[in-house]
Amino acid sequence: AQSVAQPEDQVNVAEGNPLTVKCTYSVSGNPYLFWYVQYPNRGLQFLLKYITGDNLVKGSYGFEAEFNKSQTSFHLKKPSALVSDSALYFCAVRDRYESSASKIIFGSGTRLSIRP
Amino acid sequence: EAGVTQFPSHSVIEKGQTVTLRCDPISGHDNLYWYRRVMGKEIKFLLHFVKESKQDESGMPNNRFLAERTGGTYSTLKVQPAELEDSGVYFCASSQWGTSSGDTQYFGPGTRLTVL
């Protein structure tokens, strides 16, 4: 069965330090991979996606994610965290080849807390 | 460009009542999706419209849920009769190209449904 795992419910980082939010997936073949962010009282905002090509994907607000096929991971990273990055982050996948590959499968979410 | 909008933002109803949620996709997006997040768990796919047709409704939990998209523009999701376990946040998303090319789904702010 297809699944996405975000092993950490919460990640705490000091402002200015690098941050990593982990994501691993279990999907056959080469899926499309996404990160979304949900700020308090807001909807899901698209951050970045991996389709093909360069394994390092750059997205909004200085975030980037690295696709690692051998480890089936797609960790989200940022070199220097801001307090405003505090939010709920969702990793997600979509099957590339399934005929009705419309659905996105989400992880359970990781709450990122950046302390000043 | 306006994003995906959803109405209402919050709804509190009693068990057995009926509730109708509305979603207006981004203009020009033929693909419209419904998801929900129940009890802080994963965000789960409900169904996918292409214009006015249901492309994939494999995620609909039971026949108490009815989704429509008459005219291929906005969509409604009706829950009748509502049960306690239906409480959660219902997200709508839209995309332009559907399943091809890792198409990005853009999400609305969600409707928080509370069934008492």
PDB file of C-alpha atoms in Angstrom:
ATOM      1  CA  ALA A   1       0.000   0.000   0.000  1.00  0.00           C
ATOM      2  CA  GLN A   2       1.128   3.534  -0.704  1.00  0.00           C
ATOM      3  CA  SER A   3       2.112   5.516   2.361  1.00  0.00           C
ATOM      4  CA  VAL A   4       4.021   8.539   3.565  1.00  0.00           C
ATOM      5  CA  ALA A   5       5.786   8.700   6.914  1.00  0.00           C
ATOM      6  CA  GLN A   6       6.756  11.809   8.811  1.00  0.00           C
ATOM      7  CA  PRO A   7       8.490  10.302  11.830  1.00  0.00           C
ATOM      8  CA  GLU A   8       8.549  13.474  13.912  1.00  0.00           C
ATOM      9  CA  ASP A   9       5.346  14.999  15.237  1.00  0.00           C
ATOM     10  CA  GLN A  10       7.261  18.120  16.282  1.00  0.00           C
ATOM     11  CA  VAL A  11      10.589  19.704  15.402  1.00  0.00           C
ATOM     12  CA  ASN A  12      12.025  22.513  17.517  1.00  0.00           C
ATOM     13  CA  VAL A  13      14.787  24.725  16.131  1.00  0.00           C
ATOM     14  CA  ALA A  14      16.383  27.980  17.235  1.00  0.00           C
ATOM     15  CA  GLU A  15      16.079  30.907  14.859  1.00  0.00           C
ATOM     16  CA  GLY A  16      19.047  31.128  12.535  1.00  0.00           C
ATOM     17  CA  ASN A  17      19.865  27.427  12.766  1.00  0.00           C
ATOM     18  CA  PRO A  18      19.351  24.997   9.887  1.00  0.00           C
ATOM     19  CA  LEU A  19      16.197  22.903   9.943  1.00  0.00           C
ATOM     20  CA  THR A  20      15.229  19.518   8.539  1.00  0.00           C
ATOM     21  CA  VAL A  21      11.761  17.984   8.431  1.00  0.00           C
ATOM     22  CA  LYS A  22      11.925  14.311   7.547  1.00  0.00           C
ATOM     23  CA  CYS A  23       9.762  12.399   5.107  1.00  0.00           C
ATOM     24  CA  THR A  24       9.954   8.872   3.734  1.00  0.00           C
ATOM     25  CA  TYR A  25       7.528   7.234   1.359  1.00  0.00           C
ATOM     26  CA  SER A  26       6.453   3.833   0.182  1.00  0.00           C
ATOM     27  CA  VAL A  27       5.129   4.054  -3.353  1.00  0.00           C
ATOM     28  CA  SER A  28       5.904   1.853  -6.315  1.00  0.00           C
ATOM     29  CA  GLY A  29       7.952   3.366  -9.114  1.00  0.00           C
ATOM     30  CA  ASN A  30       8.942   7.027  -9.141  1.00  0.00           C
ATOM     31  CA  PRO A  31       6.249   9.140  -7.564  1.00  0.00           C
ATOM     32  CA  TYR A  32       5.707  12.852  -7.687  1.00  0.00           C
ATOM     33  CA  LEU A  33       6.672  14.329  -4.312  1.00  0.00           C
ATOM     34  CA  PHE A  34       5.338  17.457  -2.657  1.00  0.00           C
ATOM     35  CA  TRP A  35       5.652  19.580   0.445  1.00  0.00           C
ATOM     36  CA  TYR A  36       2.789  21.709   1.694  1.00  0.00           C
ATOM     37  CA  VAL A  37       2.674  24.071   4.673  1.00  0.00           C
ATOM     38  CA  GLN A  38      -0.277  25.108   6.808  1.00  0.00           C
ATOM     39  CA  TYR A  39       0.083  28.309   8.793  1.00  0.00           C
ATOM     40  CA  PRO A  40      -2.284  28.894  11.734  1.00  0.00           C
ATOM     41  CA  ASN A  41      -5.876  29.483  10.589  1.00  0.00           C
ATOM     42  CA  ARG A  42      -4.834  29.204   6.961  1.00  0.00           C
ATOM     43  CA  GLY A  43      -5.206  26.580   4.232  1.00  0.00           C
ATOM     44  CA  LEU A  44      -2.537  24.354   2.772  1.00  0.00           C
ATOM     45  CA  GLN A  45       0.054  26.233   0.772  1.00  0.00           C
ATOM     46  CA  PHE A  46       2.190  24.562  -1.871  1.00  0.00           C
ATOM     47  CA  LEU A  47       5.918  24.814  -1.098  1.00  0.00           C
ATOM     48  CA  LEU A  48       7.709  22.687  -3.681  1.00  0.00           C
ATOM     49  CA  LYS A  49       7.572  19.504  -5.720  1.00  0.00           C
ATOM     50  CA  TYR A  50       9.850  16.941  -7.311  1.00  0.00           C
ATOM     51  CA  ILE A  51       8.939  15.675 -10.765  1.00  0.00           C
ATOM     52  CA  THR A  52      12.190  14.612 -12.382  1.00  0.00           C
ATOM     53  CA  GLY A  53      15.759  15.739 -12.915  1.00  0.00           C
ATOM     54  CA  ASP A  54      17.881  17.394 -10.235  1.00  0.00           C
ATOM     55  CA  ASN A  55      17.386  15.697  -6.886  1.00  0.00           C
ATOM     56  CA  LEU A  56      17.571  19.032  -5.049  1.00  0.00           C
ATOM     57  CA  VAL A  57      14.394  21.019  -5.458  1.00  0.00           C
ATOM     58  CA  LYS A  58      14.097  24.651  -4.429  1.00  0.00           C
ATOM     59  CA  GLY A  59      10.781  26.112  -3.344  1.00  0.00           C
ATOM     60  CA  SER A  60       9.105  29.060  -1.704  1.00  0.00           C
ATOM     61  CA  TYR A  61      10.392  30.973   1.341  1.00  0.00           C
ATOM     62  CA  GLY A  62      13.940  29.601   0.996  1.00  0.00           C
ATOM     63  CA  PHE A  63      12.954  25.974   1.500  1.00  0.00           C
ATOM     64  CA  GLU A  64      14.463  23.117  -0.438  1.00  0.00           C
ATOM     65  CA  ALA A  65      14.036  19.352  -0.450  1.00  0.00           C
ATOM     66  CA  GLU A  66      16.286  16.527  -1.534  1.00  0.00           C
ATOM     67  CA  PHE A  67      14.917  13.469  -3.302  1.00  0.00           C
ATOM     68  CA  ASN A  68      16.819  10.308  -2.393  1.00  0.00           C
ATOM     69  CA  LYS A  69      15.602   7.346  -4.397  1.00  0.00           C
ATOM     70  CA  SER A  70      17.676   4.707  -2.605  1.00  0.00           C
ATOM     71  CA  GLN A  71      16.404   5.826   0.790  1.00  0.00           C
ATOM     72  CA  THR A  72      12.918   6.695  -0.521  1.00  0.00           C
ATOM     73  CA  SER A  73      13.151  10.005   1.296  1.00  0.00           C
ATOM     74  CA  PHE A  74      12.247  13.592   0.525  1.00  0.00           C
ATOM     75  CA  HIS A  75      13.438  15.639   3.492  1.00  0.00           C
ATOM     76  CA  LEU A  76      12.591  19.336   3.688  1.00  0.00           C
ATOM     77  CA  LYS A  77      15.431  21.682   4.591  1.00  0.00           C
ATOM     78  CA  LYS A  78      16.238  25.327   5.139  1.00  0.00           C
ATOM     79  CA  PRO A  79      19.698  26.704   5.906  1.00  0.00           C
ATOM     80  CA  SER A  80      18.557  29.347   8.384  1.00  0.00           C
ATOM     81  CA  ALA A  81      15.209  29.130  10.184  1.00  0.00           C
ATOM     82  CA  LEU A  82      12.927  32.092  10.825  1.00  0.00           C
ATOM     83  CA  VAL A  83      10.327  32.418  13.566  1.00  0.00           C
ATOM     84  CA  SER A  84       7.778  32.931  10.786  1.00  0.00           C
ATOM     85  CA  ASP A  85       8.528  29.409   9.513  1.00  0.00           C
ATOM     86  CA  SER A  86       6.632  28.006  12.502  1.00  0.00           C
ATOM     87  CA  ALA A  87       3.768  26.010  10.995  1.00  0.00           C
ATOM     88  CA  LEU A  88       2.500  22.527  10.196  1.00  0.00           C
ATOM     89  CA  TYR A  89       4.310  20.835   7.315  1.00  0.00           C
ATOM     90  CA  PHE A  90       2.924  18.008   5.212  1.00  0.00           C
ATOM     91  CA  CYS A  91       4.848  15.720   2.910  1.00  0.00           C
ATOM     92  CA  ALA A  92       2.807  14.188   0.102  1.00  0.00           C
ATOM     93  CA  VAL A  93       3.152  11.833  -2.857  1.00  0.00           C
ATOM     94  CA  ARG A  94       1.244  11.047  -6.022  1.00  0.00           C
ATOM     95  CA  ASP A  95       1.619   7.933  -8.094  1.00  0.00           C
ATOM     96  CA  ARG A  96       3.188   8.713 -11.455  1.00  0.00           C
ATOM     97  CA  TYR A  97       1.844   5.817 -13.458  1.00  0.00           C
ATOM     98  CA  GLU A  98      -1.459   4.714 -12.009  1.00  0.00           C
ATOM     99  CA  SER A  99      -4.207   5.378 -14.520  1.00  0.00           C
ATOM    100  CA  SER A 100      -6.322   7.331 -12.086  1.00  0.00           C
ATOM    101  CA  ALA A 101      -3.429   8.935 -10.258  1.00  0.00           C
ATOM    102  CA  SER A 102      -5.334  11.947  -9.076  1.00  0.00           C
ATOM    103  CA  LYS A 103      -5.168  11.469  -5.360  1.00  0.00           C
ATOM    104  CA  ILE A 104      -2.431  12.907  -3.198  1.00  0.00           C
ATOM    105  CA  ILE A 105      -1.358  10.782  -0.250  1.00  0.00           C
ATOM    106  CA  PHE A 106      -0.328  12.875   2.726  1.00  0.00           C
ATOM    107  CA  GLY A 107       1.850  12.237   5.724  1.00  0.00           C
ATOM    108  CA  SER A 108       0.513  12.941   9.188  1.00  0.00           C
ATOM    109  CA  GLY A 109       2.244  16.315   9.386  1.00  0.00           C
ATOM    110  CA  THR A 110       5.151  17.728  11.395  1.00  0.00           C
ATOM    111  CA  ARG A 111       4.744  20.800  13.557  1.00  0.00           C
ATOM    112  CA  LEU A 112       7.773  23.034  13.182  1.00  0.00           C
ATOM    113  CA  SER A 113       8.443  25.451  16.042  1.00  0.00           C
ATOM    114  CA  ILE A 114      11.148  28.080  15.690  1.00  0.00           C
ATOM    115  CA  ARG A 115      12.169  29.807  18.915  1.00  0.00           C
ATOM    116  CA  PRO A 116      13.645  33.326  18.850  1.00  0.00           C
TER     117      PRO A 116
ATOM    118  CA  GLU B   1      -5.560  35.729  -9.338  1.00  0.00           C
ATOM    119  CA  ALA B   2      -7.990  34.501  -6.699  1.00  0.00           C
ATOM    120  CA  GLY B   3      -7.172  31.216  -5.029  1.00  0.00           C
ATOM    121  CA  VAL B   4      -9.450  28.371  -4.087  1.00  0.00           C
ATOM    122  CA  THR B   5     -12.216  29.576  -1.803  1.00  0.00           C
ATOM    123  CA  GLN B   6     -14.408  27.570   0.530  1.00  0.00           C
ATOM    124  CA  PHE B   7     -17.591  28.393   2.394  1.00  0.00           C
ATOM    125  CA  PRO B   8     -18.339  28.331   5.234  1.00  0.00           C
ATOM    126  CA  SER B   9     -15.078  28.512   7.153  1.00  0.00           C
ATOM    127  CA  HIS B  10     -16.699  26.891  10.160  1.00  0.00           C
ATOM    128  CA  SER B  11     -19.894  24.898  10.639  1.00  0.00           C
ATOM    129  CA  VAL B  12     -21.298  23.498  13.862  1.00  0.00           C
ATOM    130  CA  ILE B  13     -24.281  21.171  13.524  1.00  0.00           C
ATOM    131  CA  GLU B  14     -26.008  18.505  15.525  1.00  0.00           C
ATOM    132  CA  LYS B  15     -25.878  14.827  14.726  1.00  0.00           C
ATOM    133  CA  GLY B  16     -28.516  13.940  12.155  1.00  0.00           C
ATOM    134  CA  GLN B  17     -28.581  17.351  10.514  1.00  0.00           C
ATOM    135  CA  THR B  18     -27.504  18.160   6.988  1.00  0.00           C
ATOM    136  CA  VAL B  19     -24.587  20.363   6.003  1.00  0.00           C
ATOM    137  CA  THR B  20     -23.480  21.556   2.581  1.00  0.00           C
ATOM    138  CA  LEU B  21     -19.949  22.755   1.942  1.00  0.00           C
ATOM    139  CA  ARG B  22     -19.037  24.804  -1.072  1.00  0.00           C
ATOM    140  CA  CYS B  23     -15.804  25.121  -3.014  1.00  0.00           C
ATOM    141  CA  ASP B  24     -14.921  27.579  -5.758  1.00  0.00           C
ATOM    142  CA  PRO B  25     -11.797  26.495  -7.642  1.00  0.00           C
ATOM    143  CA  ILE B  26      -9.235  28.712  -9.301  1.00  0.00           C
ATOM    144  CA  SER B  27     -10.707  30.075 -12.512  1.00  0.00           C
ATOM    145  CA  GLY B  28      -9.867  27.873 -15.475  1.00  0.00           C
ATOM    146  CA  HIS B  29      -9.035  24.797 -13.417  1.00  0.00           C
ATOM    147  CA  ASP B  30     -10.983  21.824 -14.725  1.00  0.00           C
ATOM    148  CA  ASN B  31      -9.839  19.536 -11.909  1.00  0.00           C
ATOM    149  CA  LEU B  32     -11.379  19.835  -8.480  1.00  0.00           C
ATOM    150  CA  TYR B  33     -10.620  17.631  -5.481  1.00  0.00           C
ATOM    151  CA  TRP B  34     -12.074  17.137  -2.013  1.00  0.00           C
ATOM    152  CA  TYR B  35      -9.995  15.971   0.952  1.00  0.00           C
ATOM    153  CA  ARG B  36     -10.595  15.861   4.685  1.00  0.00           C
ATOM    154  CA  ARG B  37      -8.541  15.713   7.838  1.00  0.00           C
ATOM    155  CA  VAL B  38     -10.280  13.982  10.702  1.00  0.00           C
ATOM    156  CA  MET B  39      -9.144  14.164  14.354  1.00  0.00           C
ATOM    157  CA  GLY B  40      -5.686  15.487  13.496  1.00  0.00           C
ATOM    158  CA  LYS B  41      -4.850  12.473  11.385  1.00  0.00           C
ATOM    159  CA  GLU B  42      -3.640  12.335   7.798  1.00  0.00           C
ATOM    160  CA  ILE B  43      -5.354  14.366   5.137  1.00  0.00           C
ATOM    161  CA  LYS B  44      -7.365  11.844   3.128  1.00  0.00           C
ATOM    162  CA  PHE B  45      -8.550  12.043  -0.471  1.00  0.00           C
ATOM    163  CA  LEU B  46     -12.301  11.943  -1.017  1.00  0.00           C
ATOM    164  CA  LEU B  47     -12.913  12.489  -4.726  1.00  0.00           C
ATOM    165  CA  HIS B  48     -11.814  14.128  -7.952  1.00  0.00           C
ATOM    166  CA  PHE B  49     -13.900  15.961 -10.555  1.00  0.00           C
ATOM    167  CA  VAL B  50     -12.844  16.688 -14.100  1.00  0.00           C
ATOM    168  CA  LYS B  51     -15.199  19.450 -15.101  1.00  0.00           C
ATOM    169  CA  GLU B  52     -18.610  18.147 -14.041  1.00  0.00           C
ATOM    170  CA  SER B  53     -17.689  14.442 -14.122  1.00  0.00           C
ATOM    171  CA  LYS B  54     -16.516  12.356 -11.190  1.00  0.00           C
ATOM    172  CA  GLN B  55     -13.138  10.960 -12.208  1.00  0.00           C
ATOM    173  CA  ASP B  56     -12.359   9.145  -8.971  1.00  0.00           C
ATOM    174  CA  GLU B  57     -14.624   8.869  -5.941  1.00  0.00           C
ATOM    175  CA  SER B  58     -12.790   6.011  -4.262  1.00  0.00           C
ATOM    176  CA  GLY B  59     -12.234   8.001  -1.077  1.00  0.00           C
ATOM    177  CA  MET B  60     -15.854   8.810  -0.314  1.00  0.00           C
ATOM    178  CA  PRO B  61     -16.534   7.167   3.060  1.00  0.00           C
ATOM    179  CA  ASN B  62     -20.177   6.196   2.572  1.00  0.00           C
ATOM    180  CA  ASN B  63     -23.432   7.166   0.901  1.00  0.00           C
ATOM    181  CA  ARG B  64     -24.118   9.926   3.406  1.00  0.00           C
ATOM    182  CA  PHE B  65     -21.686  12.034   1.397  1.00  0.00           C
ATOM    183  CA  LEU B  66     -22.773  13.516  -1.931  1.00  0.00           C
ATOM    184  CA  ALA B  67     -20.549  15.694  -4.082  1.00  0.00           C
ATOM    185  CA  GLU B  68     -21.730  17.627  -7.092  1.00  0.00           C
ATOM    186  CA  ARG B  69     -20.200  19.987  -9.599  1.00  0.00           C
ATOM    187  CA  THR B  70     -22.996  21.105 -11.847  1.00  0.00           C
ATOM    188  CA  GLY B  71     -21.753  23.138 -14.792  1.00  0.00           C
ATOM    189  CA  GLY B  72     -18.161  22.275 -14.017  1.00  0.00           C
ATOM    190  CA  THR B  73     -17.502  25.360 -11.922  1.00  0.00           C
ATOM    191  CA  TYR B  74     -18.035  25.340  -8.157  1.00  0.00           C
ATOM    192  CA  SER B  75     -18.609  22.151  -6.214  1.00  0.00           C
ATOM    193  CA  THR B  76     -20.715  21.242  -3.205  1.00  0.00           C
ATOM    194  CA  LEU B  77     -20.213  18.454  -0.712  1.00  0.00           C
ATOM    195  CA  LYS B  78     -23.322  17.499   1.237  1.00  0.00           C
ATOM    196  CA  VAL B  79     -23.296  15.370   4.347  1.00  0.00           C
ATOM    197  CA  GLN B  80     -26.733  13.939   5.169  1.00  0.00           C
ATOM    198  CA  PRO B  81     -27.281  12.928   7.913  1.00  0.00           C
ATOM    199  CA  ALA B  82     -24.144  14.042   9.695  1.00  0.00           C
ATOM    200  CA  GLU B  83     -22.542  11.750  12.264  1.00  0.00           C
ATOM    201  CA  LEU B  84     -20.056  12.555  15.037  1.00  0.00           C
ATOM    202  CA  GLU B  85     -17.190  10.934  13.137  1.00  0.00           C
ATOM    203  CA  ASP B  86     -17.686  13.358  10.253  1.00  0.00           C
ATOM    204  CA  SER B  87     -16.125  16.159  12.298  1.00  0.00           C
ATOM    205  CA  GLY B  88     -12.911  17.459  10.818  1.00  0.00           C
ATOM    206  CA  VAL B  89     -11.521  19.889   8.287  1.00  0.00           C
ATOM    207  CA  TYR B  90     -12.679  19.526   4.701  1.00  0.00           C
ATOM    208  CA  PHE B  91     -10.255  20.838   2.097  1.00  0.00           C
ATOM    209  CA  CYS B  92     -10.923  21.564  -1.523  1.00  0.00           C
ATOM    210  CA  ALA B  93      -8.170  21.783  -4.131  1.00  0.00           C
ATOM    211  CA  SER B  94      -7.999  22.515  -7.832  1.00  0.00           C
ATOM    212  CA  SER B  95      -5.487  21.960 -10.576  1.00  0.00           C
ATOM    213  CA  GLN B  96      -5.181  22.789 -14.230  1.00  0.00           C
ATOM    214  CA  TRP B  97      -3.882  19.658 -15.919  1.00  0.00           C
ATOM    215  CA  GLY B  98      -4.975  16.772 -13.743  1.00  0.00           C
ATOM    216  CA  THR B  99      -2.860  13.667 -13.589  1.00  0.00           C
ATOM    217  CA  SER B 100      -0.190  14.590 -16.074  1.00  0.00           C
ATOM    218  CA  SER B 101       3.197  16.149 -15.446  1.00  0.00           C
ATOM    219  CA  GLY B 102       3.064  16.226 -11.671  1.00  0.00           C
ATOM    220  CA  ASP B 103       0.345  18.818 -11.786  1.00  0.00           C
ATOM    221  CA  THR B 104       0.172  20.920  -8.623  1.00  0.00           C
ATOM    222  CA  GLN B 105      -3.024  20.929  -6.612  1.00  0.00           C
ATOM    223  CA  TYR B 106      -3.768  24.258  -4.934  1.00  0.00           C
ATOM    224  CA  PHE B 107      -5.753  24.075  -1.729  1.00  0.00           C
ATOM    225  CA  GLY B 108      -8.384  26.266  -0.174  1.00  0.00           C
ATOM    226  CA  PRO B 109      -8.479  27.322   3.492  1.00  0.00           C
ATOM    227  CA  GLY B 110     -10.748  24.454   4.463  1.00  0.00           C
ATOM    228  CA  THR B 111     -14.102  24.192   6.226  1.00  0.00           C
ATOM    229  CA  ARG B 112     -13.976  23.097   9.837  1.00  0.00           C
ATOM    230  CA  LEU B 113     -17.024  20.909  10.502  1.00  0.00           C
ATOM    231  CA  THR B 114     -18.040  20.087  14.048  1.00  0.00           C
ATOM    232  CA  VAL B 115     -20.838  17.595  14.605  1.00  0.00           C
ATOM    233  CA  LEU B 116     -22.240  17.608  18.149  1.00  0.00           C
TER     234      LEU B 116
END
